[in-house]
PDB file of C-alpha atoms in Angstrom:
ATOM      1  CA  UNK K   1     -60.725  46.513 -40.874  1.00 58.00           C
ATOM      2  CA  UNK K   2     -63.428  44.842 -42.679  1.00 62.00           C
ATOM      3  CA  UNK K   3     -62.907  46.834 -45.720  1.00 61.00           C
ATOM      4  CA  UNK K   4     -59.517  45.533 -46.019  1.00 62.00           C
ATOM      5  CA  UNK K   5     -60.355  41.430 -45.571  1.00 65.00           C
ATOM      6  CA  UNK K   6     -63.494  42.029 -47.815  1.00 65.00           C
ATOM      7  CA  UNK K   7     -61.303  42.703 -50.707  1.00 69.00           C
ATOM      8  CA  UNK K   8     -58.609  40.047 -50.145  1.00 73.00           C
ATOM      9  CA  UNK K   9     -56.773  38.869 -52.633  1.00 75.00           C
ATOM     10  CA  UNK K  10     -57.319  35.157 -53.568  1.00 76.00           C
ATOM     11  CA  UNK K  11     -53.875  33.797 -53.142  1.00 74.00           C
ATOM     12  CA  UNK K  12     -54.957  30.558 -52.538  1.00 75.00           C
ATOM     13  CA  UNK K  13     -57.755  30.057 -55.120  1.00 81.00           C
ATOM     14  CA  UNK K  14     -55.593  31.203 -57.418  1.00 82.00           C
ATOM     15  CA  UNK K  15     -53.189  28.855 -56.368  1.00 77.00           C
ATOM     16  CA  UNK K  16     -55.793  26.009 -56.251  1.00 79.00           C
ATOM     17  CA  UNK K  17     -56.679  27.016 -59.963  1.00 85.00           C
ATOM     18  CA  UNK K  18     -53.173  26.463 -61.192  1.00 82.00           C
ATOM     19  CA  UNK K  19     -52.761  23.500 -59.706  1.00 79.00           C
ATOM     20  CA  UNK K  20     -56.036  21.825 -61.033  1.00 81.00           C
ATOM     21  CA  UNK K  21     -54.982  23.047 -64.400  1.00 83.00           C
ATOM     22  CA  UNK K  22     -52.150  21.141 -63.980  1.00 82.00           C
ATOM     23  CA  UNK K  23     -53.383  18.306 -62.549  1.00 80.00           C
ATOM     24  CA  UNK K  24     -56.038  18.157 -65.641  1.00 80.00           C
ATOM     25  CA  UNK K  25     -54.079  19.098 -68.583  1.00 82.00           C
ATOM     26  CA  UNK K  26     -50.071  17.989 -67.587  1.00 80.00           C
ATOM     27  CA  UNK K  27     -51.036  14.379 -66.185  1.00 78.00           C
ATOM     28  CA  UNK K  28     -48.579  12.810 -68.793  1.00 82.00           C
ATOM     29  CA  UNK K  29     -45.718  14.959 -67.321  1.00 85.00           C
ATOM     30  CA  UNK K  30     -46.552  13.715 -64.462  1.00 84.00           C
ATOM     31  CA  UNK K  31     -46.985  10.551 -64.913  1.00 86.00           C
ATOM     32  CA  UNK K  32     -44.092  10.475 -66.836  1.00 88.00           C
ATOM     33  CA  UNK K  33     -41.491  12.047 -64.050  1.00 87.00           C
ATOM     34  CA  UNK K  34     -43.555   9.831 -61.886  1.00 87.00           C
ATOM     35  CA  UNK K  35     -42.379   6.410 -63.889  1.00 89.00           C
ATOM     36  CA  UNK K  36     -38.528   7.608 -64.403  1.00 90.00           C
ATOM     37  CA  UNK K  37     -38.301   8.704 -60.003  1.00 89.00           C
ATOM     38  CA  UNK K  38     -40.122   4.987 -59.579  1.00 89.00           C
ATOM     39  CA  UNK K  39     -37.496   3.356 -61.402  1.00 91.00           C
ATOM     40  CA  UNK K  40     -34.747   4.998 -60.388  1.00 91.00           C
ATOM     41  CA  UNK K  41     -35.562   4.767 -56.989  1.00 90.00           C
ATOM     42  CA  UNK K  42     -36.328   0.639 -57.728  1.00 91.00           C
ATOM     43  CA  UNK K  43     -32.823   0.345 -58.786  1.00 93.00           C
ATOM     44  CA  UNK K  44     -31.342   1.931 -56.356  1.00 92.00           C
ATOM     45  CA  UNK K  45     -33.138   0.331 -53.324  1.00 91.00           C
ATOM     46  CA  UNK K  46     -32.292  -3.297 -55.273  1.00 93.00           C
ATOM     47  CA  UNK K  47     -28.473  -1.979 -55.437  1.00 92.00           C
ATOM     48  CA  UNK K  48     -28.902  -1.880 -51.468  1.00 92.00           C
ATOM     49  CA  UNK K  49     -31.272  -4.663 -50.072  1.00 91.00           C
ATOM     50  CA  UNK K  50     -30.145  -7.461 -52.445  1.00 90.00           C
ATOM     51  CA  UNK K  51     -26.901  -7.971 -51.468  1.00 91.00           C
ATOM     52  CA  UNK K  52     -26.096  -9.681 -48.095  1.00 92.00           C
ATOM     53  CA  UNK K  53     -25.844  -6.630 -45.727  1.00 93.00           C
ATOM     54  CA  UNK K  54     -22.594  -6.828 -44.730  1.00 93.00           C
ATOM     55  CA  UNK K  55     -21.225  -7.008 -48.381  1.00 94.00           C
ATOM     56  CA  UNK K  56     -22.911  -3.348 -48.458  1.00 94.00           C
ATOM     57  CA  UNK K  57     -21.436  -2.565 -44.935  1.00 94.00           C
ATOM     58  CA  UNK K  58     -18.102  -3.512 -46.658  1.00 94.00           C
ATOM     59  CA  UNK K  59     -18.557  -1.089 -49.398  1.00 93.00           C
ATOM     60  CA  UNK K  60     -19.651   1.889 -47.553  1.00 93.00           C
ATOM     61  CA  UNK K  61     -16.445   1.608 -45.630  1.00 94.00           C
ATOM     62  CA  UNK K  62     -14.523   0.555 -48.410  1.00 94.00           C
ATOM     63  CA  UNK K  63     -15.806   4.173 -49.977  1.00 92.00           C
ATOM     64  CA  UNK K  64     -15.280   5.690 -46.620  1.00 91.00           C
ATOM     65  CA  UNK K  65     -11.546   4.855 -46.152  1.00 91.00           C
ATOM     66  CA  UNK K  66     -11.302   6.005 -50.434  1.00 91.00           C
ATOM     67  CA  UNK K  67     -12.407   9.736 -49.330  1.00 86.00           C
ATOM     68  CA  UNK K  68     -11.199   9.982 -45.978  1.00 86.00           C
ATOM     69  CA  UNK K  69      -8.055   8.148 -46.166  1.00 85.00           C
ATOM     70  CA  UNK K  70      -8.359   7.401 -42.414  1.00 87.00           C
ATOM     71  CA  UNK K  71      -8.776   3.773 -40.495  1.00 89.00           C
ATOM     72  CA  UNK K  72     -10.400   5.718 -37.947  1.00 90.00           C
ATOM     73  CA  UNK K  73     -13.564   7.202 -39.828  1.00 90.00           C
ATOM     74  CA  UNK K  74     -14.044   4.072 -41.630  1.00 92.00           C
ATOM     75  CA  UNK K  75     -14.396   1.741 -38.327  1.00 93.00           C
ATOM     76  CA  UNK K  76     -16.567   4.331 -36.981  1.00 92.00           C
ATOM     77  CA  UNK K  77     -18.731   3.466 -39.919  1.00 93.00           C
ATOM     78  CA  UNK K  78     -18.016   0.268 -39.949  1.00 94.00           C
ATOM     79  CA  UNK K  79     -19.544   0.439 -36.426  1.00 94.00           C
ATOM     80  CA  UNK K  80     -22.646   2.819 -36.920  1.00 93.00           C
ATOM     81  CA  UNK K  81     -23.643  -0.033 -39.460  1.00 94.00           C
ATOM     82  CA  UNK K  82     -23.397  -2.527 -37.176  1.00 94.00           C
ATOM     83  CA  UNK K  83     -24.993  -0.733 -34.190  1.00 93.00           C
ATOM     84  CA  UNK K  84     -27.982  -0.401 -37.260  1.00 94.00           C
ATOM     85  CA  UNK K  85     -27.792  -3.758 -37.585  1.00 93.00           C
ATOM     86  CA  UNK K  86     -27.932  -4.326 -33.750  1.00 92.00           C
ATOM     87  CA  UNK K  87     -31.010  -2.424 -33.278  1.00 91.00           C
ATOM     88  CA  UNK K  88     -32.908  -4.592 -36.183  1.00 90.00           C
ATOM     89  CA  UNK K  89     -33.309  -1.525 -38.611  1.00 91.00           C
ATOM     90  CA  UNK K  90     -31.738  -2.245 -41.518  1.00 93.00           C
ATOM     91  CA  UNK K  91     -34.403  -1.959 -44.243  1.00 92.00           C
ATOM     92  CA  UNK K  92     -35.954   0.550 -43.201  1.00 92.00           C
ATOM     93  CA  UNK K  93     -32.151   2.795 -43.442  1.00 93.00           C
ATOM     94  CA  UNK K  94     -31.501   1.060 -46.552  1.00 93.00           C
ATOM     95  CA  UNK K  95     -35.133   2.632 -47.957  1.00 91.00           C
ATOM     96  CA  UNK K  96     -34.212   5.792 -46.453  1.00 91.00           C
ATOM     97  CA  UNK K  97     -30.965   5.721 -47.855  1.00 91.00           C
ATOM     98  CA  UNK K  98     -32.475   5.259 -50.855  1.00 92.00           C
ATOM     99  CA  UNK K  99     -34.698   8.451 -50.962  1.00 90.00           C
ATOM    100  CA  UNK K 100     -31.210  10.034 -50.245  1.00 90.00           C
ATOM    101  CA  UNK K 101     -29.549   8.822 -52.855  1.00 90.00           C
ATOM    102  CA  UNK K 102     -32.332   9.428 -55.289  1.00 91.00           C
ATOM    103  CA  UNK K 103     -32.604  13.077 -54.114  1.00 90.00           C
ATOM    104  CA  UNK K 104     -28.725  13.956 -54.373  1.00 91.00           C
ATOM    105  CA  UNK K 105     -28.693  12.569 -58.020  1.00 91.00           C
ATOM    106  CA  UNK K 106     -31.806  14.629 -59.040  1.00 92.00           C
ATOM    107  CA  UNK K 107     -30.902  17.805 -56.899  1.00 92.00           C
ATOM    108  CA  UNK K 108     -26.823  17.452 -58.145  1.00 92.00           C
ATOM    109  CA  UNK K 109     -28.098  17.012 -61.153  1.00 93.00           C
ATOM    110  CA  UNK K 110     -29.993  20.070 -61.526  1.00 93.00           C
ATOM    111  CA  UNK K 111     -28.345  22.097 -58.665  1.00 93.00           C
ATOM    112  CA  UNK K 112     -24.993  21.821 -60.276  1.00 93.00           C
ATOM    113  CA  UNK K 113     -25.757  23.297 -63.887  1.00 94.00           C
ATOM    114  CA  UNK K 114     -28.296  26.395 -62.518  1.00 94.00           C
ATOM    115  CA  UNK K 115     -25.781  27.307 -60.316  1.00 93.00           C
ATOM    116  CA  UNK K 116     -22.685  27.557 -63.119  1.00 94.00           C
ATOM    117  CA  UNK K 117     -25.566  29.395 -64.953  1.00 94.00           C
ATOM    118  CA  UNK K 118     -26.186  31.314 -62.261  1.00 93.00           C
ATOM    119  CA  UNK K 119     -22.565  32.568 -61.574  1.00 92.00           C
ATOM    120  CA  UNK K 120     -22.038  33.390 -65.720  1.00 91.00           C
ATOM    121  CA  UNK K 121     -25.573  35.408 -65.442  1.00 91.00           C
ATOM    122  CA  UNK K 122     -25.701  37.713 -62.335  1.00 89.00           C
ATOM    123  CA  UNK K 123     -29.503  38.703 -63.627  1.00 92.00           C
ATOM    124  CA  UNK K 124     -30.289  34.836 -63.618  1.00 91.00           C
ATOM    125  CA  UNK K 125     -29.303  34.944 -60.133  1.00 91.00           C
ATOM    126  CA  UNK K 126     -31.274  37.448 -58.893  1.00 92.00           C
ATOM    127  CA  UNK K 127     -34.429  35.986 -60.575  1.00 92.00           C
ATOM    128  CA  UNK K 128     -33.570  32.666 -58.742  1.00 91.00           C
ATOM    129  CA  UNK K 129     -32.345  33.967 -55.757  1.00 91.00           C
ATOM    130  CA  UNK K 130     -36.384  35.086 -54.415  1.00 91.00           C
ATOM    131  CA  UNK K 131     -37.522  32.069 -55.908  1.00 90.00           C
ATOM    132  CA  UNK K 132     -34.830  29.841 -53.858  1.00 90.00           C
ATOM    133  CA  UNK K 133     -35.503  31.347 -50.997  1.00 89.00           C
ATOM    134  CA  UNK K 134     -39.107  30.324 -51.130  1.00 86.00           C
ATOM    135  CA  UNK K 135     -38.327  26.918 -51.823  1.00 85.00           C
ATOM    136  CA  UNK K 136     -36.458  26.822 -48.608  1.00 83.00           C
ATOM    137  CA  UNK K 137     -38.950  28.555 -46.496  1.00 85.00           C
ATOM    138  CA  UNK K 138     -41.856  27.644 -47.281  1.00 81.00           C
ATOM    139  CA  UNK K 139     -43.522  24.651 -44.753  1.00 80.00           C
ATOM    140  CA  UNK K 140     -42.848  21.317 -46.711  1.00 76.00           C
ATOM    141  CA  UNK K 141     -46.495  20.387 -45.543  1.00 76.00           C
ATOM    142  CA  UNK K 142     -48.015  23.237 -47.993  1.00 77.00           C
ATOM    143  CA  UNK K 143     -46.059  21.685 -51.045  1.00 74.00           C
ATOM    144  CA  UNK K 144     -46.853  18.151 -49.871  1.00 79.00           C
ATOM    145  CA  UNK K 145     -50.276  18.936 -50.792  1.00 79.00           C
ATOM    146  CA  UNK K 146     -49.739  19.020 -54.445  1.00 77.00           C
ATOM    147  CA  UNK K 147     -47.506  16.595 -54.428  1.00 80.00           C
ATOM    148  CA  UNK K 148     -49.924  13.884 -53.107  1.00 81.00           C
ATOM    149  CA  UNK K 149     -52.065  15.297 -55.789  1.00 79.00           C
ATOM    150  CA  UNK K 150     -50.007  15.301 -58.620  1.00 81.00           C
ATOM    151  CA  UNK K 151     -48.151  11.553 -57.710  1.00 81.00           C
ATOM    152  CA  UNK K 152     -50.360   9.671 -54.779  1.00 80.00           C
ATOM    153  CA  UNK K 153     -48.916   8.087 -52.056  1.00 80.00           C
ATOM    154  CA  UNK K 154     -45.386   6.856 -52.348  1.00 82.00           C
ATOM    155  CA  UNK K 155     -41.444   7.424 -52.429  1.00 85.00           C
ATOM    156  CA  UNK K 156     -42.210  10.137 -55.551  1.00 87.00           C
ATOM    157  CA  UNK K 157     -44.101  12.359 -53.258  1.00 86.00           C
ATOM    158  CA  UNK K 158     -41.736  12.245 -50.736  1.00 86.00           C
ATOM    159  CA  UNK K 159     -38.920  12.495 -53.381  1.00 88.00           C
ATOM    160  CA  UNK K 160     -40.392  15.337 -54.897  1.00 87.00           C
ATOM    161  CA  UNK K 161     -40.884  17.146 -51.471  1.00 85.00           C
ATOM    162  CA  UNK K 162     -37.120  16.730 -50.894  1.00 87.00           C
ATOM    163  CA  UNK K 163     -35.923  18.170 -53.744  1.00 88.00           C
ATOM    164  CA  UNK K 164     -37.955  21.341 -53.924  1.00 87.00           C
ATOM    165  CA  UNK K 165     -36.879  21.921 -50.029  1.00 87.00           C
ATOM    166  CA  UNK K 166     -32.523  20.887 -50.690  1.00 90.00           C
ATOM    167  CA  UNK K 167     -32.462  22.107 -54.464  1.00 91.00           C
ATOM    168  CA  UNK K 168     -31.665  25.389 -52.921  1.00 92.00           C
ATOM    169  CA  UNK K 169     -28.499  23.953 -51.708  1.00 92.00           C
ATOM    170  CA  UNK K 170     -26.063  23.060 -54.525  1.00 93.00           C
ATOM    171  CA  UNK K 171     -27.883  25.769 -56.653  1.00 94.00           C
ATOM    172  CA  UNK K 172     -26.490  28.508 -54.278  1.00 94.00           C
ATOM    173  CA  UNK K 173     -23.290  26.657 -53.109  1.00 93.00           C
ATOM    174  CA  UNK K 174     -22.194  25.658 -56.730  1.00 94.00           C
ATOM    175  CA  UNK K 175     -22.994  29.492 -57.874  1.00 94.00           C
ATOM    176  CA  UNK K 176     -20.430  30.613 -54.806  1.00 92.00           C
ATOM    177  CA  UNK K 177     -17.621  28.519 -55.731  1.00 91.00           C
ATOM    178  CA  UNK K 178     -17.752  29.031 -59.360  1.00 92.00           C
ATOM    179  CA  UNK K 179     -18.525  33.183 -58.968  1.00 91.00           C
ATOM    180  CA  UNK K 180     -15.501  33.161 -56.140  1.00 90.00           C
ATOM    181  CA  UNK K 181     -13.134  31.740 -58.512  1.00 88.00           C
ATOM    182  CA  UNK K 182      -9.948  34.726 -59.162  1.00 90.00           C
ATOM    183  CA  UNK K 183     -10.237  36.777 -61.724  1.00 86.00           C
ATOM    184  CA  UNK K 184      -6.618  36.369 -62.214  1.00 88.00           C
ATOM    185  CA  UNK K 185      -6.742  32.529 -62.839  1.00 86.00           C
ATOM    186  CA  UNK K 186      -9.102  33.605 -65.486  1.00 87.00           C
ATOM    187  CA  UNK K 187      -7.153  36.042 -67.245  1.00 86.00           C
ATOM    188  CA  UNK K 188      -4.510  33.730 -67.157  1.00 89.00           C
ATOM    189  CA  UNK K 189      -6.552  31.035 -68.777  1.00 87.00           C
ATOM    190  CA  UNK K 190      -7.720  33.348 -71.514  1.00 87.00           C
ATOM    191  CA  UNK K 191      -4.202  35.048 -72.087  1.00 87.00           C
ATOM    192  CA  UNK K 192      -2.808  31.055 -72.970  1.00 85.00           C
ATOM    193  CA  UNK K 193      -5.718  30.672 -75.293  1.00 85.00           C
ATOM    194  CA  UNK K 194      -8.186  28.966 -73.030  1.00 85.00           C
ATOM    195  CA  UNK K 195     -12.090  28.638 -74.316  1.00 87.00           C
ATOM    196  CA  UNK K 196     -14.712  29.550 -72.352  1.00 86.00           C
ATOM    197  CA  UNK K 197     -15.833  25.627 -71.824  1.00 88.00           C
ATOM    198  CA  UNK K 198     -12.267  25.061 -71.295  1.00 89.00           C
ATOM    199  CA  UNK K 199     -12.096  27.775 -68.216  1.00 89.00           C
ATOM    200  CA  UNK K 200     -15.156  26.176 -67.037  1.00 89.00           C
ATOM    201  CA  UNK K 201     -14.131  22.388 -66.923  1.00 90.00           C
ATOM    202  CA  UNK K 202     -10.267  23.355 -66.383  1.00 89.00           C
ATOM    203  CA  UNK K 203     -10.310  26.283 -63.678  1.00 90.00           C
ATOM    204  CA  UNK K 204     -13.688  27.508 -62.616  1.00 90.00           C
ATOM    205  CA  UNK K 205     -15.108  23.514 -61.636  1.00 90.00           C
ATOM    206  CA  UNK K 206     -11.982  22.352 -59.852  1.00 91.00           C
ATOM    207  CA  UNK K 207     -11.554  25.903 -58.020  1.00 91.00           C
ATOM    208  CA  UNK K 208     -15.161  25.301 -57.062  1.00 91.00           C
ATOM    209  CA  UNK K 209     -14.935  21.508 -56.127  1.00 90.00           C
ATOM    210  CA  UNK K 210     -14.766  22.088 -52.319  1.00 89.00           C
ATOM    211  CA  UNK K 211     -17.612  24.131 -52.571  1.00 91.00           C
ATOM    212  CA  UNK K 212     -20.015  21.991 -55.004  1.00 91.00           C
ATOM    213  CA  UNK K 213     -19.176  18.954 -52.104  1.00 88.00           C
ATOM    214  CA  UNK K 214     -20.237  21.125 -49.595  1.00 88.00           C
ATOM    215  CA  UNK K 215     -23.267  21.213 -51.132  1.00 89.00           C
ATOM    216  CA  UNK K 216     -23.572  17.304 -52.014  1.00 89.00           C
ATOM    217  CA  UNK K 217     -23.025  17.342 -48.044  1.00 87.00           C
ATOM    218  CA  UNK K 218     -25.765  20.171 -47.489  1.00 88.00           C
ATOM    219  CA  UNK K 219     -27.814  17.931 -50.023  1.00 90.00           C
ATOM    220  CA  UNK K 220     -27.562  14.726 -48.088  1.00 88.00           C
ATOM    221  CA  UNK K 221     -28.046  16.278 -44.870  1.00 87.00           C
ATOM    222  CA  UNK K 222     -30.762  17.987 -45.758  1.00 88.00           C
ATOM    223  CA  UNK K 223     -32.437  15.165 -47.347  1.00 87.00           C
ATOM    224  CA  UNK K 224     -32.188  12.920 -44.243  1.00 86.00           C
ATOM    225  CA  UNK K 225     -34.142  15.411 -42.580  1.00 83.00           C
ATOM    226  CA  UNK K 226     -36.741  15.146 -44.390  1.00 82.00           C
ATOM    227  CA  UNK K 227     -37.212  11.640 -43.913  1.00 79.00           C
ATOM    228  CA  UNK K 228     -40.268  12.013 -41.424  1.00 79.00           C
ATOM    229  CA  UNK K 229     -42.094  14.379 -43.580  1.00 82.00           C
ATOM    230  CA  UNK K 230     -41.664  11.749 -46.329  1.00 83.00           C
ATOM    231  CA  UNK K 231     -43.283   9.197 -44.070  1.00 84.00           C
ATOM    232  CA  UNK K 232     -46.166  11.209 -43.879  1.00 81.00           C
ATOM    233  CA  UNK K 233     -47.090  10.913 -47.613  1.00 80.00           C
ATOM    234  CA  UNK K 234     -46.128   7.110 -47.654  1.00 79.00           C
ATOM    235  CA  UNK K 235     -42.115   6.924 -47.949  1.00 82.00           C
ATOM    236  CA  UNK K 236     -40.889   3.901 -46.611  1.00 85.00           C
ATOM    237  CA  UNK K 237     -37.710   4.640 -44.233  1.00 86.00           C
ATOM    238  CA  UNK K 238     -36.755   5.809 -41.024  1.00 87.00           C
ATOM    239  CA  UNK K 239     -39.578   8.163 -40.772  1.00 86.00           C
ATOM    240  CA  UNK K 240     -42.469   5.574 -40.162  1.00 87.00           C
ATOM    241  CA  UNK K 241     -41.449   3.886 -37.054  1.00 89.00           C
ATOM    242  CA  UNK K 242     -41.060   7.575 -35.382  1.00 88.00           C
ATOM    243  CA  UNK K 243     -44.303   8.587 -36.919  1.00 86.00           C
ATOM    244  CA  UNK K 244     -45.621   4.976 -35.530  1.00 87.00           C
ATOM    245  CA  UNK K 245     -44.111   6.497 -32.374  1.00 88.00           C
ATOM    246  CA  UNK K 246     -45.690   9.692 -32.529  1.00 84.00           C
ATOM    247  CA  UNK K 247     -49.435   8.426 -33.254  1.00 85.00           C
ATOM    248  CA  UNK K 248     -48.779   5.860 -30.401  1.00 86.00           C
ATOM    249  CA  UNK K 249     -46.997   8.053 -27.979  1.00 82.00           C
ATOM    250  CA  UNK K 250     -44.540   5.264 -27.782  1.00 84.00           C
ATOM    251  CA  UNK K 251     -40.967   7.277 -26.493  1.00 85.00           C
ATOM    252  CA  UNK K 252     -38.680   3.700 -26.503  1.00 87.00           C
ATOM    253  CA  UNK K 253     -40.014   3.061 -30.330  1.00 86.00           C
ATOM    254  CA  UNK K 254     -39.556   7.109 -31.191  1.00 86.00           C
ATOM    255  CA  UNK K 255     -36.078   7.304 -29.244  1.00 88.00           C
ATOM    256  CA  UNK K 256     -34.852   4.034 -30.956  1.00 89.00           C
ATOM    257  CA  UNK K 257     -35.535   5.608 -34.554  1.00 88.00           C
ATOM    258  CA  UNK K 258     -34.540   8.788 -33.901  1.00 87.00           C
ATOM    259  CA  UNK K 259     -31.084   8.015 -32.536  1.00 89.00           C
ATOM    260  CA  UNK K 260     -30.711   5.683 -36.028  1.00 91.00           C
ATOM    261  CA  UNK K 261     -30.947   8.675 -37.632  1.00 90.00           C
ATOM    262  CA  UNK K 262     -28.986  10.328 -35.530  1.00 89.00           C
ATOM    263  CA  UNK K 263     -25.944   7.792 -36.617  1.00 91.00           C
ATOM    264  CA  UNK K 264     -26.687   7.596 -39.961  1.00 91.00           C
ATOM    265  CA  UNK K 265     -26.329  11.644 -40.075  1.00 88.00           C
ATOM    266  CA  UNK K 266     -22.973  11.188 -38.462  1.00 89.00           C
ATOM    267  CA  UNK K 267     -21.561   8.536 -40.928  1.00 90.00           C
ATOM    268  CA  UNK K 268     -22.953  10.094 -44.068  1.00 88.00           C
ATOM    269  CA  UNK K 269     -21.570  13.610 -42.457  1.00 85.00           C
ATOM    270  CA  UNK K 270     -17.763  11.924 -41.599  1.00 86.00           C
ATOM    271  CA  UNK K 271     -17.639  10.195 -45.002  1.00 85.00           C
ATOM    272  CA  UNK K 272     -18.371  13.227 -47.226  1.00 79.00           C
ATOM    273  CA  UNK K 273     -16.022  15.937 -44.722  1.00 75.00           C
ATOM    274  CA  UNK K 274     -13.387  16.286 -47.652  1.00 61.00           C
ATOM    275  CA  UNK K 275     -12.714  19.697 -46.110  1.00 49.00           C
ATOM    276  CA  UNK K 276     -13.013  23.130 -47.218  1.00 43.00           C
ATOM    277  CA  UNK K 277     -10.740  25.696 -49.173  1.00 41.00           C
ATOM    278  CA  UNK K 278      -7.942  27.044 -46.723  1.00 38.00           C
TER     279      UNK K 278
END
């Protein structure tokens, strides 16, 4: 088999070659996304750590009872903040929460108009579709690597990690609710004299609603997992103590950590369940 591994094709110096190119001739991009994700992200960790923390417990199940419209999900927030509280972990959720936040308006952002593109454009679709699919499957360590290249150390990394892995998300769930919507609701809209940006904003978006918050869900959910990897390129959050815990085989420290994520997965989870399409 020699003669088949001496001609091997240079995936990864080709790969290495596009991203020096990059790194040498788009640094103002970069550093330019790089300043708009820092700010962003300054804002929204200020939003969260400079109020008293209960006045932000208050409003999380203030928002909670708004979407749920039941006592009982909001005092089982109301309690997973306190048990966060209990456990002396506070900032570091708030920072994660943070890089969750910051993800789900960059990835709704984007993920919401590909996918109406998407579901207008079949051949736009099927373009994506390999590409998503690599997103998604590739190990986040491999794209970490350019990342730490292109933007240091940091939340950006991190933040830039998370959306390439849960873009895939509302891209493909926002491109199933608006391609599922009946072709007779859009005849209908046509035959009274309906625009196209009219069907759009009028029938296709609210027939796809459940669907585009399934992927806001799928988008938070997603990004919470990805809160260790994040540590690992300097995100502050959740994802330091168990990587502390980890280098230090310490199990109390990584078991402590990794049940706060565990309950911040299950309040984030019960406040968004708005249901699904029946």
């Amino acid at each position: 088999m020699d003669w088949l591994t001496d001609h091997k094709i240079p995936v990864g110096r080709a790969a290495k070659a596009v991203f020096d190119w990059m790194n040498a001739n788009l640094a103002g991009v970069f550093e330019t996304i790089a300043t708009v994700m820092e700010t962003m992200i300054e804002a929204i960790l200020w939003c969260l750590t400079a109020p008293h923390p209960l006045v932000i417990v208050a409003a999380f199940v203030a928002l909670t009872y708004w979407l749920q419209r039941r006592w009982t999900v909001a005092l089982g927030v109301l309690a997973g903040f306190l048990f966060i509280l209990n456990q002396g972990y506070w900032t570091p959720t708030m920072e994660s929460l943070t890089l969750i936040l910051s993800a789900c308006v960059v990835c709704m952002g984007l993920g919401v108009p590909i996918g109406i593109a998407a579901a207008h454009r079949p051949r736009l679709y099927a373009t994506l579709s390999p590409v998503l699919d690599l997103m998604q499957t590739l190990p986040t360590f491999v794209y970490l690597i350019p990342a730490i290249v292109f933007f240091g150390l940091g939340m950006v990394p991190g933040l830039i990690a998370t959306v390439i892995f849960v873009l895939p998300a509302p891209i493909r769930l926002t491109h199933l609710g608006v391609s599922s919507t009946p072709t007779a609701l859009l005849e209908a809209a046509t035959a009274f004299g309906a625009t196209p940006r009219q069907r759009l904003w009028k029938v296709e978006l609210p027939y796809a609603l459940p669907q585009i918050m399934a992927g806001l869900n799928q988008t938070i959910m997603l990004s919470l997992s990805m809160v260790v990897i994040a540590a690992l390129v300097g995100a502050n959050g959740l994802g330091v103590p168990v990587v502390r815990a980890l280098n230090s085989v310490n199990s109390a420290l990584g078991f402590e950590s990794g049940f706060i994520i565990v309950v911040v997965a299950i309040m984030l989870d019960r406040m968004l369940r708005l249901g699904v399409r029946k």
